PDB file of C-alpha atoms in Angstrom:
ATOM      1  CA  MET A 271      96.606  84.041  96.313  1.00  0.00           C
ATOM      2  CA  THR A 272     100.361  83.759  96.738  1.00  0.00           C
ATOM      3  CA  SER A 273     100.613  86.866  98.950  1.00  0.00           C
ATOM      4  CA  GLU A 274      98.059  85.402 101.381  1.00  0.00           C
ATOM      5  CA  ARG A 275      99.930  82.105 101.480  1.00  0.00           C
ATOM      6  CA  ILE A 276     103.122  84.012 102.229  1.00  0.00           C
ATOM      7  CA  LEU A 277     101.503  85.872 105.102  1.00  0.00           C
ATOM      8  CA  GLU A 278     100.052  82.701 106.606  1.00  0.00           C
ATOM      9  CA  ALA A 279     103.395  80.911 106.345  1.00  0.00           C
ATOM     10  CA  ALA A 280     105.238  83.867 107.857  1.00  0.00           C
ATOM     11  CA  ARG A 281     102.759  84.147 110.722  1.00  0.00           C
ATOM     12  CA  ALA A 282     103.211  80.455 111.571  1.00  0.00           C
ATOM     13  CA  LEU A 283     107.006  80.630 111.335  1.00  0.00           C
ATOM     14  CA  PHE A 284     107.233  83.836 113.380  1.00  0.00           C
ATOM     15  CA  ALA A 285     105.062  82.269 116.072  1.00  0.00           C
ATOM     16  CA  ALA A 286     107.061  79.034 116.124  1.00  0.00           C
ATOM     17  CA  ARG A 287     110.622  80.320 115.713  1.00  0.00           C
ATOM     18  CA  GLY A 288     110.433  84.030 116.398  1.00  0.00           C
ATOM     19  CA  TYR A 289     110.608  86.899 113.941  1.00  0.00           C
ATOM     20  CA  ARG A 290     114.356  87.420 114.057  1.00  0.00           C
ATOM     21  CA  ALA A 291     115.130  83.725 113.740  1.00  0.00           C
ATOM     22  CA  THR A 292     113.024  83.377 110.586  1.00  0.00           C
ATOM     23  CA  SER A 293     114.692  84.241 107.299  1.00  0.00           C
ATOM     24  CA  MET A 294     113.073  85.252 104.046  1.00  0.00           C
ATOM     25  CA  GLN A 295     114.482  82.032 102.577  1.00  0.00           C
ATOM     26  CA  ALA A 296     112.682  80.012 105.247  1.00  0.00           C
ATOM     27  CA  ILE A 297     109.409  81.731 104.370  1.00  0.00           C
ATOM     28  CA  ALA A 298     109.951  81.070 100.664  1.00  0.00           C
ATOM     29  CA  ASP A 299     110.716  77.415 101.372  1.00  0.00           C
ATOM     30  CA  GLU A 300     107.579  77.080 103.509  1.00  0.00           C
ATOM     31  CA  VAL A 301     105.413  78.488 100.711  1.00  0.00           C
ATOM     32  CA  GLY A 302     107.211  76.507  98.018  1.00  0.00           C
ATOM     33  CA  ILE A 303     108.410  79.471  95.956  1.00  0.00           C
ATOM     34  CA  THR A 304     111.779  80.984  95.164  1.00  0.00           C
ATOM     35  CA  LYS A 305     113.244  83.776  97.239  1.00  0.00           C
ATOM     36  CA  ALA A 306     113.049  86.030  94.171  1.00  0.00           C
ATOM     37  CA  ALA A 307     109.317  85.305  93.905  1.00  0.00           C
ATOM     38  CA  LEU A 308     108.908  86.162  97.586  1.00  0.00           C
ATOM     39  CA  TYR A 309     110.588  89.535  97.049  1.00  0.00           C
ATOM     40  CA  TYR A 310     108.231  90.162  94.130  1.00  0.00           C
ATOM     41  CA  HIS A 311     105.352  90.223  96.636  1.00  0.00           C
ATOM     42  CA  PHE A 312     107.095  91.762  99.656  1.00  0.00           C
ATOM     43  CA  ASP A 313     110.112  94.049  99.702  1.00  0.00           C
ATOM     44  CA  SER A 314     111.281  92.950 103.144  1.00  0.00           C
ATOM     45  CA  LYS A 315     110.529  90.879 106.205  1.00  0.00           C
ATOM     46  CA  GLU A 316     109.525  94.091 107.959  1.00  0.00           C
ATOM     47  CA  GLU A 317     106.838  94.691 105.344  1.00  0.00           C
ATOM     48  CA  ILE A 318     105.480  91.196 106.011  1.00  0.00           C
ATOM     49  CA  LEU A 319     105.421  91.967 109.722  1.00  0.00           C
ATOM     50  CA  HIS A 320     103.460  95.155 109.099  1.00  0.00           C
ATOM     51  CA  GLN A 321     100.985  93.341 106.863  1.00  0.00           C
ATOM     52  CA  LEU A 322     100.412  90.836 109.661  1.00  0.00           C
ATOM     53  CA  THR A 323     100.111  93.288 112.543  1.00  0.00           C
ATOM     54  CA  PHE A 324      98.367  96.299 111.020  1.00  0.00           C
ATOM     55  CA  PRO A 325      94.949  94.597 110.615  1.00  0.00           C
ATOM     56  CA  LEU A 326      94.941  93.883 114.367  1.00  0.00           C
ATOM     57  CA  LEU A 327      95.927  97.470 115.142  1.00  0.00           C
ATOM     58  CA  ASP A 328      93.460  98.929 112.640  1.00  0.00           C
ATOM     59  CA  GLU A 329      90.581  96.998 114.192  1.00  0.00           C
ATOM     60  CA  LEU A 330      91.688  97.768 117.731  1.00  0.00           C
ATOM     61  CA  GLU A 331      91.870 101.492 117.044  1.00  0.00           C
ATOM     62  CA  SER A 332      88.492 101.360 115.321  1.00  0.00           C
ATOM     63  CA  VAL A 333      86.591  99.599 118.130  1.00  0.00           C
ATOM     64  CA  LEU A 334      88.077 101.905 120.759  1.00  0.00           C
ATOM     65  CA  ALA A 335      87.171 104.974 118.711  1.00  0.00           C
ATOM     66  CA  GLN A 336      83.610 103.685 118.376  1.00  0.00           C
ATOM     67  CA  ALA A 337      83.411 102.958 122.102  1.00  0.00           C
ATOM     68  CA  GLU A 338      84.581 106.490 122.849  1.00  0.00           C
ATOM     69  CA  THR A 339      81.522 107.921 121.058  1.00  0.00           C
ATOM     70  CA  CYS A 340      78.987 106.047 123.226  1.00  0.00           C
ATOM     71  CA  GLY A 341      76.877 107.940 125.726  1.00  0.00           C
ATOM     72  CA  GLY A 342      77.351 106.923 129.350  1.00  0.00           C
ATOM     73  CA  ALA A 343      80.590 105.954 131.045  1.00  0.00           C
ATOM     74  CA  GLN A 344      79.366 102.400 131.683  1.00  0.00           C
ATOM     75  CA  GLU A 345      78.453 101.902 128.039  1.00  0.00           C
ATOM     76  CA  VAL A 346      81.825 103.301 126.953  1.00  0.00           C
ATOM     77  CA  ARG A 347      83.657 101.050 129.413  1.00  0.00           C
ATOM     78  CA  TRP A 348      82.032  97.824 128.271  1.00  0.00           C
ATOM     79  CA  ARG A 349      82.098  98.640 124.578  1.00  0.00           C
ATOM     80  CA  ALA A 350      85.833  99.189 124.962  1.00  0.00           C
ATOM     81  CA  ILE A 351      86.402  96.021 127.002  1.00  0.00           C
ATOM     82  CA  GLU A 352      84.348  93.758 124.757  1.00  0.00           C
ATOM     83  CA  GLY A 353      85.772  95.249 121.572  1.00  0.00           C
ATOM     84  CA  TYR A 354      89.309  94.889 122.908  1.00  0.00           C
ATOM     85  CA  VAL A 355      88.740  91.204 123.689  1.00  0.00           C
ATOM     86  CA  ASP A 356      86.994  90.465 120.386  1.00  0.00           C
ATOM     87  CA  VAL A 357      89.785  91.975 118.289  1.00  0.00           C
ATOM     88  CA  HIS A 358      92.458  90.019 120.128  1.00  0.00           C
ATOM     89  CA  LEU A 359      90.494  86.785 119.792  1.00  0.00           C
ATOM     90  CA  ARG A 360      90.104  87.325 116.046  1.00  0.00           C
ATOM     91  CA  HIS A 361      93.853  87.912 115.739  1.00  0.00           C
ATOM     92  CA  ARG A 362      95.054  85.446 118.361  1.00  0.00           C
ATOM     93  CA  HIS A 363      97.676  83.923 116.050  1.00  0.00           C
ATOM     94  CA  THR A 364      99.156  87.328 115.302  1.00  0.00           C
ATOM     95  CA  LEU A 365      99.155  88.147 119.001  1.00  0.00           C
ATOM     96  CA  THR A 366     100.940  84.868 119.725  1.00  0.00           C
ATOM     97  CA  MET A 367     103.519  85.780 117.097  1.00  0.00           C
ATOM     98  CA  LEU A 368     104.160  89.147 118.744  1.00  0.00           C
ATOM     99  CA  VAL A 369     104.457  87.681 122.229  1.00  0.00           C
ATOM    100  CA  LYS A 370     106.842  85.005 120.937  1.00  0.00           C
ATOM    101  CA  ASP A 371     109.318  87.754 120.090  1.00  0.00           C
ATOM    102  CA  MET A 372     108.706  90.599 122.534  1.00  0.00           C
ATOM    103  CA  THR A 373     111.222  92.812 120.771  1.00  0.00           C
ATOM    104  CA  LEU A 374     108.580  93.319 118.078  1.00  0.00           C
ATOM    105  CA  LEU A 375     106.511  95.226 120.602  1.00  0.00           C
ATOM    106  CA  VAL A 376     109.170  97.918 120.943  1.00  0.00           C
ATOM    107  CA  GLN A 377     109.527  98.584 117.222  1.00  0.00           C
ATOM    108  CA  ALA A 378     107.954 101.628 115.644  1.00  0.00           C
ATOM    109  CA  PRO A 379     105.322 102.007 114.286  1.00  0.00           C
ATOM    110  CA  VAL A 380     103.896  98.809 115.815  1.00  0.00           C
ATOM    111  CA  ALA A 381     104.951  99.730 119.346  1.00  0.00           C
ATOM    112  CA  ASP A 382     103.709 103.323 119.066  1.00  0.00           C
ATOM    113  CA  ARG A 383     100.276 102.242 117.901  1.00  0.00           C
ATOM    114  CA  PHE A 384      99.962  99.552 120.566  1.00  0.00           C
ATOM    115  CA  ARG A 385     100.952 101.992 123.304  1.00  0.00           C
ATOM    116  CA  ALA A 386      98.419 104.540 122.089  1.00  0.00           C
ATOM    117  CA  ALA A 387      95.646 101.926 121.900  1.00  0.00           C
ATOM    118  CA  ILE A 388      96.401 100.597 125.386  1.00  0.00           C
ATOM    119  CA  ALA A 389      96.492 104.123 126.801  1.00  0.00           C
ATOM    120  CA  LEU A 390      93.108 104.908 125.240  1.00  0.00           C
ATOM    121  CA  ALA A 391      91.639 101.632 126.506  1.00  0.00           C
ATOM    122  CA  ASN A 392      92.871 102.436 130.014  1.00  0.00           C
ATOM    123  CA  ASP A 393      91.216 105.868 129.864  1.00  0.00           C
ATOM    124  CA  LEU A 394      87.911 104.473 128.574  1.00  0.00           C
ATOM    125  CA  VAL A 395      87.770 101.752 131.217  1.00  0.00           C
ATOM    126  CA  ALA A 396      88.686 104.157 134.019  1.00  0.00           C
ATOM    127  CA  GLY A 397      86.086 106.695 132.952  1.00  0.00           C
ATOM    128  CA  PRO A 398      86.201 110.469 133.256  1.00  0.00           C
ATOM    129  CA  GLY A 399      87.536 111.997 136.448  1.00  0.00           C
ATOM    130  CA  GLY A 400      88.831 108.725 137.859  1.00  0.00           C
ATOM    131  CA  GLY A 401      91.274 108.865 140.740  1.00  0.00           C
ATOM    132  CA  LEU A 402      94.497 106.911 141.028  1.00  0.00           C
ATOM    133  CA  ALA A 403      92.811 103.811 142.447  1.00  0.00           C
ATOM    134  CA  GLN A 404      90.300 103.729 139.610  1.00  0.00           C
ATOM    135  CA  ARG A 405      92.970 104.246 136.970  1.00  0.00           C
ATOM    136  CA  VAL A 406      95.166 101.503 138.457  1.00  0.00           C
ATOM    137  CA  ARG A 407      92.217  99.105 138.465  1.00  0.00           C
ATOM    138  CA  ALA A 408      91.434 100.005 134.850  1.00  0.00           C
ATOM    139  CA  SER A 409      95.023  99.289 133.813  1.00  0.00           C
ATOM    140  CA  GLN A 410      94.813  95.905 135.551  1.00  0.00           C
ATOM    141  CA  VAL A 411      91.648  95.109 133.652  1.00  0.00           C
ATOM    142  CA  VAL A 412      93.087  96.091 130.260  1.00  0.00           C
ATOM    143  CA  ALA A 413      96.334  94.198 130.923  1.00  0.00           C
ATOM    144  CA  GLY A 414      94.297  91.086 131.694  1.00  0.00           C
ATOM    145  CA  LEU A 415      92.246  91.143 128.501  1.00  0.00           C
ATOM    146  CA  ALA A 416      94.922  90.011 126.048  1.00  0.00           C
ATOM    147  CA  ASP A 417      97.151  87.661 128.079  1.00  0.00           C
ATOM    148  CA  PRO A 418      94.544  84.864 128.376  1.00  0.00           C
ATOM    149  CA  VAL A 419      94.058  84.976 124.598  1.00  0.00           C
ATOM    150  CA  VAL A 420      97.675  83.886 124.181  1.00  0.00           C
ATOM    151  CA  LEU A 421      97.924  81.577 127.191  1.00  0.00           C
ATOM    152  CA  PHE A 422      94.726  79.698 126.296  1.00  0.00           C
ATOM    153  CA  ARG A 423      94.755  80.193 122.532  1.00  0.00           C
ATOM    154  CA  ASP A 424      93.615  76.611 121.854  1.00  0.00           C
ATOM    155  CA  GLU A 425      90.407  77.005 123.855  1.00  0.00           C
ATOM    156  CA  PRO A 426      87.103  77.776 122.070  1.00  0.00           C
ATOM    157  CA  ALA A 427      86.881  81.511 121.457  1.00  0.00           C
ATOM    158  CA  ASP A 428      83.334  81.917 122.795  1.00  0.00           C
ATOM    159  CA  ARG A 429      84.120  80.154 126.056  1.00  0.00           C
ATOM    160  CA  LEU A 430      87.362  82.060 126.505  1.00  0.00           C
ATOM    161  CA  ARG A 431      85.599  85.363 125.790  1.00  0.00           C
ATOM    162  CA  ASP A 432      83.016  84.727 128.506  1.00  0.00           C
ATOM    163  CA  LEU A 433      85.681  83.855 131.060  1.00  0.00           C
ATOM    164  CA  ILE A 434      87.798  86.915 130.241  1.00  0.00           C
ATOM    165  CA  LEU A 435      84.790  89.201 130.583  1.00  0.00           C
ATOM    166  CA  ASP A 436      83.813  87.536 133.863  1.00  0.00           C
ATOM    167  CA  GLY A 437      87.322  88.274 135.144  1.00  0.00           C
ATOM    168  CA  ALA A 438      87.031  91.908 134.071  1.00  0.00           C
ATOM    169  CA  ARG A 439      83.738  92.232 135.937  1.00  0.00           C
ATOM    170  CA  ALA A 440      85.308  90.736 139.045  1.00  0.00           C
ATOM    171  CA  LEU A 441      88.203  93.207 138.936  1.00  0.00           C
ATOM    172  CA  LEU A 442      85.795  96.094 138.496  1.00  0.00           C
ATOM    173  CA  GLY A 443      83.598  94.837 141.310  1.00  0.00           C
ATOM    174  CA  GLU A 444      80.643  94.379 138.987  1.00  0.00           C
ATOM    175  CA  GLN A 445      78.268  91.451 138.885  1.00  0.00           C
ATOM    176  CA  ALA A 446      76.524  90.015 135.871  1.00  0.00           C
ATOM    177  CA  ALA A 447      72.893  91.096 135.819  1.00  0.00           C
ATOM    178  CA  PRO A 448      70.753  88.532 137.693  1.00  0.00           C
ATOM    179  CA  ARG A 449      68.163  86.626 135.719  1.00  0.00           C
ATOM    180  CA  ALA A 450      64.595  87.260 136.755  1.00  0.00           C
ATOM    181  CA  ARG A 451      62.573  84.321 137.939  1.00  0.00           C
ATOM    182  CA  GLY A 452      59.689  82.948 135.970  1.00  0.00           C
ATOM    183  CA  ARG A 453      60.921  84.011 132.545  1.00  0.00           C
ATOM    184  CA  ALA A 454      60.788  81.546 129.708  1.00  0.00           C
ATOM    185  CA  ARG A 455      64.051  79.700 129.255  1.00  0.00           C
ATOM    186  CA  GLY A 456      65.664  78.101 126.265  1.00  0.00           C
ATOM    187  CA  ARG A 457      66.689  74.508 125.941  1.00  0.00           C
ATOM    188  CA  ASN A 458      68.500  73.006 128.909  1.00  0.00           C
ATOM    189  CA  GLY A 459      67.587  76.054 131.016  1.00  0.00           C
ATOM    190  CA  GLY A 460      69.703  78.447 128.925  1.00  0.00           C
ATOM    191  CA  ARG A 461      68.774  81.881 127.689  1.00  0.00           C
ATOM    192  CA  ARG A 462      65.913  82.246 125.262  1.00  0.00           C
ATOM    193  CA  ALA A 463      66.952  82.501 121.643  1.00  0.00           C
ATOM    194  CA  ALA A 464      64.078  84.773 120.545  1.00  0.00           C
ATOM    195  CA  LEU A 465      61.888  87.666 121.618  1.00  0.00           C
ATOM    196  CA  THR A 466      58.210  88.302 121.024  1.00  0.00           C
ATOM    197  CA  GLY A 467      57.146  91.037 118.622  1.00  0.00           C
ATOM    198  CA  GLU A 468      56.302  93.349 121.501  1.00  0.00           C
ATOM    199  CA  GLN A 469      59.676  92.720 123.151  1.00  0.00           C
ATOM    200  CA  ILE A 470      61.495  93.417 119.885  1.00  0.00           C
ATOM    201  CA  ALA A 471      59.759  96.784 119.643  1.00  0.00           C
ATOM    202  CA  GLN A 472      60.641  97.536 123.269  1.00  0.00           C
ATOM    203  CA  ALA A 473      64.280  96.566 122.710  1.00  0.00           C
ATOM    204  CA  ARG A 474      64.555  98.845 119.677  1.00  0.00           C
ATOM    205  CA  SER A 475      62.923 101.692 121.575  1.00  0.00           C
ATOM    206  CA  LEU A 476      65.320 101.277 124.507  1.00  0.00           C
ATOM    207  CA  HIS A 477      68.295 101.255 122.165  1.00  0.00           C
ATOM    208  CA  ALA A 478      67.056 104.406 120.419  1.00  0.00           C
ATOM    209  CA  GLU A 479      66.825 106.069 123.834  1.00  0.00           C
ATOM    210  CA  GLY A 480      70.499 105.329 124.444  1.00  0.00           C
ATOM    211  CA  HIS A 481      70.359 102.155 126.521  1.00  0.00           C
ATOM    212  CA  GLY A 482      73.265  99.784 125.895  1.00  0.00           C
ATOM    213  CA  VAL A 483      72.967  96.364 124.271  1.00  0.00           C
ATOM    214  CA  GLU A 484      74.240  94.603 127.398  1.00  0.00           C
ATOM    215  CA  GLU A 485      71.610  96.319 129.544  1.00  0.00           C
ATOM    216  CA  ILE A 486      68.830  95.460 127.076  1.00  0.00           C
ATOM    217  CA  ALA A 487      69.985  91.848 126.815  1.00  0.00           C
ATOM    218  CA  ALA A 488      69.952  91.535 130.606  1.00  0.00           C
ATOM    219  CA  ARG A 489      66.475  93.033 130.811  1.00  0.00           C
ATOM    220  CA  PHE A 490      65.027  90.464 128.411  1.00  0.00           C
ATOM    221  CA  ASP A 491      67.331  87.643 129.564  1.00  0.00           C
ATOM    222  CA  VAL A 492      68.794  86.945 126.138  1.00  0.00           C
ATOM    223  CA  SER A 493      72.312  87.098 124.742  1.00  0.00           C
ATOM    224  CA  ARG A 494      73.817  90.267 123.308  1.00  0.00           C
ATOM    225  CA  ALA A 495      74.002  88.500 119.947  1.00  0.00           C
ATOM    226  CA  THR A 496      70.206  88.083 119.996  1.00  0.00           C
ATOM    227  CA  ILE A 497      69.711  91.797 120.650  1.00  0.00           C
ATOM    228  CA  TYR A 498      72.188  92.768 117.926  1.00  0.00           C
ATOM    229  CA  ARG A 499      70.324  90.513 115.487  1.00  0.00           C
ATOM    230  CA  TYR A 500      67.014  92.274 116.108  1.00  0.00           C
ATOM    231  CA  LEU A 501      68.580  95.734 116.020  1.00  0.00           C
ATOM    232  CA  ARG A 502      70.121  95.034 112.606  1.00  0.00           C
ATOM    233  CA  ASN A 503      66.885  93.749 111.077  1.00  0.00           C
TER     234      ASN A 503
END
C-alpha cells in the first residue's frame, strides 16, 4: 500500500538525514509520487512521525502494563526488562530515527509518553519500597536497555538481546541460573529443544502456581521460548 511505502521511506530518510532536514517533497520523491499525492495520505510531516513512533510507544506501554500485573517483584522486574528490550529490538529503525534527531524526544506527545514509560520501567525494575541505591541502579539498568539497540543495530537481534540481558543481570548483581549436571543436552552441548510429557505437565503446573517462565526454563534447562511454546499448546 502507498501509505506503508510512505512510512518506510520517511523512516529511512529521518534516520539518514534527520527529521527536520527531511522535507515532504523529499519523501514524495523517495516514494515516486507527487507531493499532492503524499498529502492525500498524510496531512503533515508530524502525522507521519506519529504514525512511525506510536506503534513503538503502544507496545512499550502494553508490555509494561502486563509486567505490572505479575505476582512477585522478581517476575515483574524481568517481565519489564525483557519486554522493554524486545519492543526496542522490534522497532530498532524507529529508535534510530529518534536518536538521529534528539529534538524529537522533547516533542509532545511523543516525549510525554516516553517519559511516562521510562518512569514506569524504572519503578518496576526497582521494585516496591526500594531505597535510593536500588532506584539509582534500576535507572541505570533501564537506561542501558535501549542504547545498545541503536549502537549495535546491525547485529543479529537474538544475540544482541542475550547480551543486553546479561548486562542487566550484571548491574543488578544477579547471575544466570546454573545448569544442573547430568541433564540431557541438545546438539553441540546446547539446551534441549524439547521436554518429556511428564516435564510438560510439571511446567504447566508450576506456571499455574505462579512461577515465572524464566524460573521454569532454568529448572528444566531449556529456553524461555520452549516453555512458552508448551504453555500455549
